[in-house]
Amino acid sequence: PRLRITNVLKNVLQVGEIRLRVIVGKNGEVITATVLRGINDILDDAVLNIVKKYKYKPGTVNNQPVRYSTSEVFRFE
């Protein structure tokens, strides 16, 4: 999914980056996403809502599905 830049987001768009920590479940779905470094609440929430819809490749250890964490970085210029 892409971040749709609405009129509200245009008003708060700033240069910078948003860093997230994402916990991915055994099935590849996002369990939680947390902002580690944000820009502002409105933009951070918009990015969080997009990431929560992501579907990741399931992680495995010894061919068994496992939960894992990863990070995502969104840069705005």
PDB file of N, CA and C in Angstrom:
ATOM      1  N   PRO A   1       0.826  -1.209   0.000  1.00  0.00           N
ATOM      2  CA  PRO A   1       0.000   0.000   0.000  1.00  0.00           C
ATOM      3  C   PRO A   1       0.860   1.258   0.000  1.00  0.00           C
ATOM      4  N   ARG A   2       0.361   2.267  -0.648  1.00  0.00           N
ATOM      5  CA  ARG A   2       1.072   3.538  -0.710  1.00  0.00           C
ATOM      6  C   ARG A   2       0.399   4.552   0.198  1.00  0.00           C
ATOM      7  N   LEU A   3       1.179   5.493   0.648  1.00  0.00           N
ATOM      8  CA  LEU A   3       0.657   6.584   1.461  1.00  0.00           C
ATOM      9  C   LEU A   3       0.025   7.605   0.526  1.00  0.00           C
ATOM     10  N   ARG A   4      -1.282   7.770   0.634  1.00  0.00           N
ATOM     11  CA  ARG A   4      -1.983   8.756  -0.176  1.00  0.00           C
ATOM     12  C   ARG A   4      -1.838  10.114   0.500  1.00  0.00           C
ATOM     13  N   ILE A   5      -1.313  11.064  -0.225  1.00  0.00           N
ATOM     14  CA  ILE A   5      -1.089  12.394   0.339  1.00  0.00           C
ATOM     15  C   ILE A   5      -2.384  13.206   0.202  1.00  0.00           C
ATOM     16  N   THR A   6      -3.135  13.292   1.275  1.00  0.00           N
ATOM     17  CA  THR A   6      -4.372  14.066   1.302  1.00  0.00           C
ATOM     18  C   THR A   6      -4.048  15.525   1.594  1.00  0.00           C
ATOM     19  N   ASN A   7      -5.054  16.377   1.500  1.00  0.00           N
ATOM     20  CA  ASN A   7      -4.845  17.800   1.814  1.00  0.00           C
ATOM     21  C   ASN A   7      -4.376  17.987   3.248  1.00  0.00           C
ATOM     22  N   VAL A   8      -4.903  17.165   4.161  1.00  0.00           N
ATOM     23  CA  VAL A   8      -4.478  17.252   5.565  1.00  0.00           C
ATOM     24  C   VAL A   8      -2.997  16.920   5.682  1.00  0.00           C
ATOM     25  N   LEU A   9      -2.555  15.845   5.007  1.00  0.00           N
ATOM     26  CA  LEU A   9      -1.145  15.462   5.075  1.00  0.00           C
ATOM     27  C   LEU A   9      -0.248  16.501   4.407  1.00  0.00           C
ATOM     28  N   LYS A  10      -0.720  17.107   3.321  1.00  0.00           N
ATOM     29  CA  LYS A  10       0.083  18.148   2.665  1.00  0.00           C
ATOM     30  C   LYS A  10       0.402  19.284   3.628  1.00  0.00           C
ATOM     31  N   ASN A  11      -0.544  19.591   4.500  1.00  0.00           N
ATOM     32  CA  ASN A  11      -0.346  20.691   5.449  1.00  0.00           C
ATOM     33  C   ASN A  11       0.664  20.362   6.541  1.00  0.00           C
ATOM     34  N   VAL A  12       0.894  19.074   6.810  1.00  0.00           N
ATOM     35  CA  VAL A  12       1.811  18.693   7.891  1.00  0.00           C
ATOM     36  C   VAL A  12       3.072  18.008   7.367  1.00  0.00           C
ATOM     37  N   LEU A  13       3.175  17.871   6.052  1.00  0.00           N
ATOM     38  CA  LEU A  13       4.324  17.195   5.454  1.00  0.00           C
ATOM     39  C   LEU A  13       5.594  17.976   5.749  1.00  0.00           C
ATOM     40  N   GLN A  14       6.594  17.274   6.240  1.00  0.00           N
ATOM     41  CA  GLN A  14       7.872  17.883   6.577  1.00  0.00           C
ATOM     42  C   GLN A  14       8.993  16.994   6.064  1.00  0.00           C
ATOM     43  N   VAL A  15      10.152  17.581   5.885  1.00  0.00           N
ATOM     44  CA  VAL A  15      11.330  16.809   5.513  1.00  0.00           C
ATOM     45  C   VAL A  15      11.794  16.042   6.741  1.00  0.00           C
ATOM     46  N   GLY A  16      12.127  14.784   6.550  1.00  0.00           N
ATOM     47  CA  GLY A  16      12.613  13.968   7.654  1.00  0.00           C
ATOM     48  C   GLY A  16      12.322  12.508   7.396  1.00  0.00           C
ATOM     49  N   GLU A  17      12.466  11.712   8.435  1.00  0.00           N
ATOM     50  CA  GLU A  17      12.185  10.293   8.276  1.00  0.00           C
ATOM     51  C   GLU A  17      11.429   9.762   9.479  1.00  0.00           C
ATOM     52  N   ILE A  18      10.658   8.726   9.204  1.00  0.00           N
ATOM     53  CA  ILE A  18       9.918   8.022  10.245  1.00  0.00           C
ATOM     54  C   ILE A  18      10.496   6.620  10.314  1.00  0.00           C
ATOM     55  N   ARG A  19      10.922   6.217  11.512  1.00  0.00           N
ATOM     56  CA  ARG A  19      11.461   4.874  11.731  1.00  0.00           C
ATOM     57  C   ARG A  19      10.481   4.093  12.584  1.00  0.00           C
ATOM     58  N   LEU A  20      10.176   2.877  12.127  1.00  0.00           N
ATOM     59  CA  LEU A  20       9.236   2.021  12.833  1.00  0.00           C
ATOM     60  C   LEU A  20       9.874   0.698  13.211  1.00  0.00           C
ATOM     61  N   ARG A  21       9.418   0.129  14.306  1.00  0.00           N
ATOM     62  CA  ARG A  21       9.732  -1.257  14.665  1.00  0.00           C
ATOM     63  C   ARG A  21       8.452  -2.037  14.425  1.00  0.00           C
ATOM     64  N   VAL A  22       8.564  -3.124  13.660  1.00  0.00           N
ATOM     65  CA  VAL A  22       7.402  -3.914  13.277  1.00  0.00           C
ATOM     66  C   VAL A  22       7.575  -5.344  13.779  1.00  0.00           C
ATOM     67  N   ILE A  23       6.561  -5.856  14.470  1.00  0.00           N
ATOM     68  CA  ILE A  23       6.543  -7.255  14.897  1.00  0.00           C
ATOM     69  C   ILE A  23       5.660  -8.002  13.908  1.00  0.00           C
ATOM     70  N   VAL A  24       6.235  -9.032  13.289  1.00  0.00           N
ATOM     71  CA  VAL A  24       5.552  -9.811  12.262  1.00  0.00           C
ATOM     72  C   VAL A  24       5.218 -11.186  12.830  1.00  0.00           C
ATOM     73  N   GLY A  25       3.971 -11.600  12.666  1.00  0.00           N
ATOM     74  CA  GLY A  25       3.520 -12.890  13.171  1.00  0.00           C
ATOM     75  C   GLY A  25       3.958 -14.048  12.295  1.00  0.00           C
ATOM     76  N   LYS A  26       3.694 -15.248  12.758  1.00  0.00           N
ATOM     77  CA  LYS A  26       4.083 -16.465  12.038  1.00  0.00           C
ATOM     78  C   LYS A  26       3.477 -16.540  10.641  1.00  0.00           C
ATOM     79  N   ASN A  27       2.339 -15.891  10.453  1.00  0.00           N
ATOM     80  CA  ASN A  27       1.665 -15.919   9.153  1.00  0.00           C
ATOM     81  C   ASN A  27       2.067 -14.748   8.246  1.00  0.00           C
ATOM     82  N   GLY A  28       2.966 -13.894   8.715  1.00  0.00           N
ATOM     83  CA  GLY A  28       3.429 -12.762   7.917  1.00  0.00           C
ATOM     84  C   GLY A  28       2.639 -11.484   8.124  1.00  0.00           C
ATOM     85  N   GLU A  29       1.594 -11.541   8.952  1.00  0.00           N
ATOM     86  CA  GLU A  29       0.805 -10.341   9.214  1.00  0.00           C
ATOM     87  C   GLU A  29       1.436  -9.515  10.333  1.00  0.00           C
ATOM     88  N   VAL A  30       1.243  -8.209  10.264  1.00  0.00           N
ATOM     89  CA  VAL A  30       1.793  -7.303  11.274  1.00  0.00           C
ATOM     90  C   VAL A  30       1.007  -7.462  12.572  1.00  0.00           C
ATOM     91  N   ILE A  31       1.730  -7.737  13.656  1.00  0.00           N
ATOM     92  CA  ILE A  31       1.115  -7.818  14.982  1.00  0.00           C
ATOM     93  C   ILE A  31       1.091  -6.429  15.603  1.00  0.00           C
ATOM     94  N   THR A  32       2.246  -5.772  15.616  1.00  0.00           N
ATOM     95  CA  THR A  32       2.324  -4.397  16.117  1.00  0.00           C
ATOM     96  C   THR A  32       3.341  -3.609  15.300  1.00  0.00           C
ATOM     97  N   ALA A  33       3.149  -2.311  15.284  1.00  0.00           N
ATOM     98  CA  ALA A  33       4.110  -1.394  14.677  1.00  0.00           C
ATOM     99  C   ALA A  33       4.229  -0.209  15.622  1.00  0.00           C
ATOM    100  N   THR A  34       5.458   0.181  15.907  1.00  0.00           N
ATOM    101  CA  THR A  34       5.728   1.245  16.864  1.00  0.00           C
ATOM    102  C   THR A  34       6.658   2.275  16.243  1.00  0.00           C
ATOM    103  N   VAL A  35       6.348   3.540  16.430  1.00  0.00           N
ATOM    104  CA  VAL A  35       7.214   4.617  15.937  1.00  0.00           C
ATOM    105  C   VAL A  35       8.418   4.736  16.855  1.00  0.00           C
ATOM    106  N   LEU A  36       9.611   4.590  16.289  1.00  0.00           N
ATOM    107  CA  LEU A  36      10.850   4.793  17.037  1.00  0.00           C
ATOM    108  C   LEU A  36      11.311   6.240  16.928  1.00  0.00           C
ATOM    109  N   ARG A  37      11.145   6.803  15.733  1.00  0.00           N
ATOM    110  CA  ARG A  37      11.461   8.215  15.504  1.00  0.00           C
ATOM    111  C   ARG A  37      10.439   8.741  14.507  1.00  0.00           C
ATOM    112  N   GLY A  38       9.755   9.787  14.871  1.00  0.00           N
ATOM    113  CA  GLY A  38       8.705  10.309  14.016  1.00  0.00           C
ATOM    114  C   GLY A  38       8.959  11.730  13.574  1.00  0.00           C
ATOM    115  N   ILE A  39       8.015  12.227  12.794  1.00  0.00           N
ATOM    116  CA  ILE A  39       8.068  13.605  12.311  1.00  0.00           C
ATOM    117  C   ILE A  39       7.010  14.436  13.035  1.00  0.00           C
ATOM    118  N   ASN A  40       5.772  13.995  12.958  1.00  0.00           N
ATOM    119  CA  ASN A  40       4.674  14.624  13.699  1.00  0.00           C
ATOM    120  C   ASN A  40       3.554  13.590  13.824  1.00  0.00           C
ATOM    121  N   ASP A  41       2.647  13.797  14.749  1.00  0.00           N
ATOM    122  CA  ASP A  41       1.630  12.789  15.052  1.00  0.00           C
ATOM    123  C   ASP A  41       0.770  12.414  13.851  1.00  0.00           C
ATOM    124  N   ILE A  42       0.371  13.381  13.052  1.00  0.00           N
ATOM    125  CA  ILE A  42      -0.518  13.098  11.924  1.00  0.00           C
ATOM    126  C   ILE A  42       0.188  12.248  10.881  1.00  0.00           C
ATOM    127  N   LEU A  43       1.403  12.619  10.508  1.00  0.00           N
ATOM    128  CA  LEU A  43       2.157  11.866   9.506  1.00  0.00           C
ATOM    129  C   LEU A  43       2.568  10.500  10.053  1.00  0.00           C
ATOM    130  N   ASP A  44       2.986  10.453  11.311  1.00  0.00           N
ATOM    131  CA  ASP A  44       3.351   9.175  11.942  1.00  0.00           C
ATOM    132  C   ASP A  44       2.170   8.206  11.916  1.00  0.00           C
ATOM    133  N   ASP A  45       0.976   8.687  12.280  1.00  0.00           N
ATOM    134  CA  ASP A  45      -0.214   7.831  12.291  1.00  0.00           C
ATOM    135  C   ASP A  45      -0.572   7.340  10.893  1.00  0.00           C
ATOM    136  N   ALA A  46      -0.415   8.197   9.893  1.00  0.00           N
ATOM    137  CA  ALA A  46      -0.708   7.797   8.514  1.00  0.00           C
ATOM    138  C   ALA A  46       0.212   6.663   8.077  1.00  0.00           C
ATOM    139  N   VAL A  47       1.500   6.787   8.396  1.00  0.00           N
ATOM    140  CA  VAL A  47       2.465   5.740   8.043  1.00  0.00           C
ATOM    141  C   VAL A  47       2.171   4.455   8.821  1.00  0.00           C
ATOM    142  N   LEU A  48       1.859   4.572  10.107  1.00  0.00           N
ATOM    143  CA  LEU A  48       1.513   3.390  10.910  1.00  0.00           C
ATOM    144  C   LEU A  48       0.323   2.646  10.311  1.00  0.00           C
ATOM    145  N   ASN A  49      -0.702   3.372   9.889  1.00  0.00           N
ATOM    146  CA  ASN A  49      -1.884   2.731   9.312  1.00  0.00           C
ATOM    147  C   ASN A  49      -1.558   1.975   8.032  1.00  0.00           C
ATOM    148  N   ILE A  50      -0.641   2.499   7.238  1.00  0.00           N
ATOM    149  CA  ILE A  50      -0.221   1.802   6.015  1.00  0.00           C
ATOM    150  C   ILE A  50       0.557   0.539   6.366  1.00  0.00           C
ATOM    151  N   VAL A  51       1.522   0.656   7.272  1.00  0.00           N
ATOM    152  CA  VAL A  51       2.380  -0.483   7.622  1.00  0.00           C
ATOM    153  C   VAL A  51       1.565  -1.616   8.248  1.00  0.00           C
ATOM    154  N   LYS A  52       0.556  -1.287   9.017  1.00  0.00           N
ATOM    155  CA  LYS A  52      -0.269  -2.322   9.652  1.00  0.00           C
ATOM    156  C   LYS A  52      -1.011  -3.172   8.627  1.00  0.00           C
ATOM    157  N   LYS A  53      -1.103  -2.701   7.376  1.00  0.00           N
ATOM    158  CA  LYS A  53      -1.748  -3.461   6.302  1.00  0.00           C
ATOM    159  C   LYS A  53      -0.747  -4.296   5.502  1.00  0.00           C
ATOM    160  N   TYR A  54       0.548  -4.110   5.751  1.00  0.00           N
ATOM    161  CA  TYR A  54       1.572  -4.867   5.033  1.00  0.00           C
ATOM    162  C   TYR A  54       1.420  -6.361   5.289  1.00  0.00           C
ATOM    163  N   LYS A  55       1.827  -7.139   4.311  1.00  0.00           N
ATOM    164  CA  LYS A  55       1.915  -8.590   4.462  1.00  0.00           C
ATOM    165  C   LYS A  55       3.371  -8.939   4.173  1.00  0.00           C
ATOM    166  N   TYR A  56       4.070  -9.449   5.178  1.00  0.00           N
ATOM    167  CA  TYR A  56       5.479  -9.802   5.055  1.00  0.00           C
ATOM    168  C   TYR A  56       5.626 -11.277   4.728  1.00  0.00           C
ATOM    169  N   LYS A  57       6.792 -11.629   4.243  1.00  0.00           N
ATOM    170  CA  LYS A  57       7.120 -13.037   4.059  1.00  0.00           C
ATOM    171  C   LYS A  57       7.292 -13.637   5.455  1.00  0.00           C
ATOM    172  N   PRO A  58       6.609 -14.744   5.747  1.00  0.00           N
ATOM    173  CA  PRO A  58       6.747 -15.350   7.081  1.00  0.00           C
ATOM    174  C   PRO A  58       8.196 -15.751   7.353  1.00  0.00           C
ATOM    175  N   GLY A  59       8.624 -15.541   8.589  1.00  0.00           N
ATOM    176  CA  GLY A  59       9.959 -15.960   8.994  1.00  0.00           C
ATOM    177  C   GLY A  59       9.955 -17.430   9.378  1.00  0.00           C
ATOM    178  N   THR A  60      11.084 -18.089   9.195  1.00  0.00           N
ATOM    179  CA  THR A  60      11.191 -19.499   9.579  1.00  0.00           C
ATOM    180  C   THR A  60      12.537 -19.764  10.244  1.00  0.00           C
ATOM    181  N   VAL A  61      12.519 -20.711  11.155  1.00  0.00           N
ATOM    182  CA  VAL A  61      13.724 -21.256  11.764  1.00  0.00           C
ATOM    183  C   VAL A  61      13.543 -22.761  11.741  1.00  0.00           C
ATOM    184  N   ASN A  62      14.500 -23.468  11.134  1.00  0.00           N
ATOM    185  CA  ASN A  62      14.395 -24.921  10.969  1.00  0.00           C
ATOM    186  C   ASN A  62      13.074 -25.302  10.308  1.00  0.00           C
ATOM    187  N   ASN A  63      12.703 -24.548   9.284  1.00  0.00           N
ATOM    188  CA  ASN A  63      11.473 -24.767   8.519  1.00  0.00           C
ATOM    189  C   ASN A  63      10.195 -24.617   9.336  1.00  0.00           C
ATOM    190  N   GLN A  64      10.280 -23.997  10.494  1.00  0.00           N
ATOM    191  CA  GLN A  64       9.101 -23.739  11.328  1.00  0.00           C
ATOM    192  C   GLN A  64       8.816 -22.235  11.311  1.00  0.00           C
ATOM    193  N   PRO A  65       7.554 -21.850  11.152  1.00  0.00           N
ATOM    194  CA  PRO A  65       7.236 -20.423  11.152  1.00  0.00           C
ATOM    195  C   PRO A  65       7.517 -19.795  12.514  1.00  0.00           C
ATOM    196  N   VAL A  66       8.077 -18.595  12.488  1.00  0.00           N
ATOM    197  CA  VAL A  66       8.390 -17.877  13.728  1.00  0.00           C
ATOM    198  C   VAL A  66       7.957 -16.419  13.601  1.00  0.00           C
ATOM    199  N   ARG A  67       7.728 -15.823  14.733  1.00  0.00           N
ATOM    200  CA  ARG A  67       7.463 -14.397  14.842  1.00  0.00           C
ATOM    201  C   ARG A  67       8.811 -13.679  14.799  1.00  0.00           C
ATOM    202  N   TYR A  68       8.866 -12.500  14.212  1.00  0.00           N
ATOM    203  CA  TYR A  68      10.130 -11.762  14.184  1.00  0.00           C
ATOM    204  C   TYR A  68       9.864 -10.262  14.164  1.00  0.00           C
ATOM    205  N   SER A  69      10.932  -9.493  14.390  1.00  0.00           N
ATOM    206  CA  SER A  69      10.801  -8.035  14.300  1.00  0.00           C
ATOM    207  C   SER A  69      11.675  -7.531  13.159  1.00  0.00           C
ATOM    208  N   THR A  70      11.261  -6.433  12.596  1.00  0.00           N
ATOM    209  CA  THR A  70      11.993  -5.792  11.521  1.00  0.00           C
ATOM    210  C   THR A  70      11.798  -4.286  11.666  1.00  0.00           C
ATOM    211  N   SER A  71      12.491  -3.536  10.866  1.00  0.00           N
ATOM    212  CA  SER A  71      12.309  -2.083  10.918  1.00  0.00           C
ATOM    213  C   SER A  71      11.943  -1.572   9.534  1.00  0.00           C
ATOM    214  N   GLU A  72      11.271  -0.452   9.516  1.00  0.00           N
ATOM    215  CA  GLU A  72      10.891   0.227   8.279  1.00  0.00           C
ATOM    216  C   GLU A  72      11.290   1.687   8.426  1.00  0.00           C
ATOM    217  N   VAL A  73      11.778   2.260   7.348  1.00  0.00           N
ATOM    218  CA  VAL A  73      12.145   3.675   7.343  1.00  0.00           C
ATOM    219  C   VAL A  73      11.431   4.343   6.170  1.00  0.00           C
ATOM    220  N   PHE A  74      10.744   5.439   6.449  1.00  0.00           N
ATOM    221  CA  PHE A  74      10.064   6.231   5.432  1.00  0.00           C
ATOM    222  C   PHE A  74      10.717   7.599   5.410  1.00  0.00           C
ATOM    223  N   ARG A  75      11.256   7.979   4.246  1.00  0.00           N
ATOM    224  CA  ARG A  75      11.932   9.271   4.110  1.00  0.00           C
ATOM    225  C   ARG A  75      11.049  10.232   3.321  1.00  0.00           C
ATOM    226  N   PHE A  76      10.958  11.433   3.816  1.00  0.00           N
ATOM    227  CA  PHE A  76      10.196  12.486   3.151  1.00  0.00           C
ATOM    228  C   PHE A  76      11.157  13.625   2.842  1.00  0.00           C
ATOM    229  N   GLU A  77      11.197  14.022   1.568  1.00  0.00           N
ATOM    230  CA  GLU A  77      12.128  15.071   1.134  1.00  0.00           C
ATOM    231  C   GLU A  77      11.386  16.203   0.468  1.00  0.00           C
TER     232      GLU A  77
END
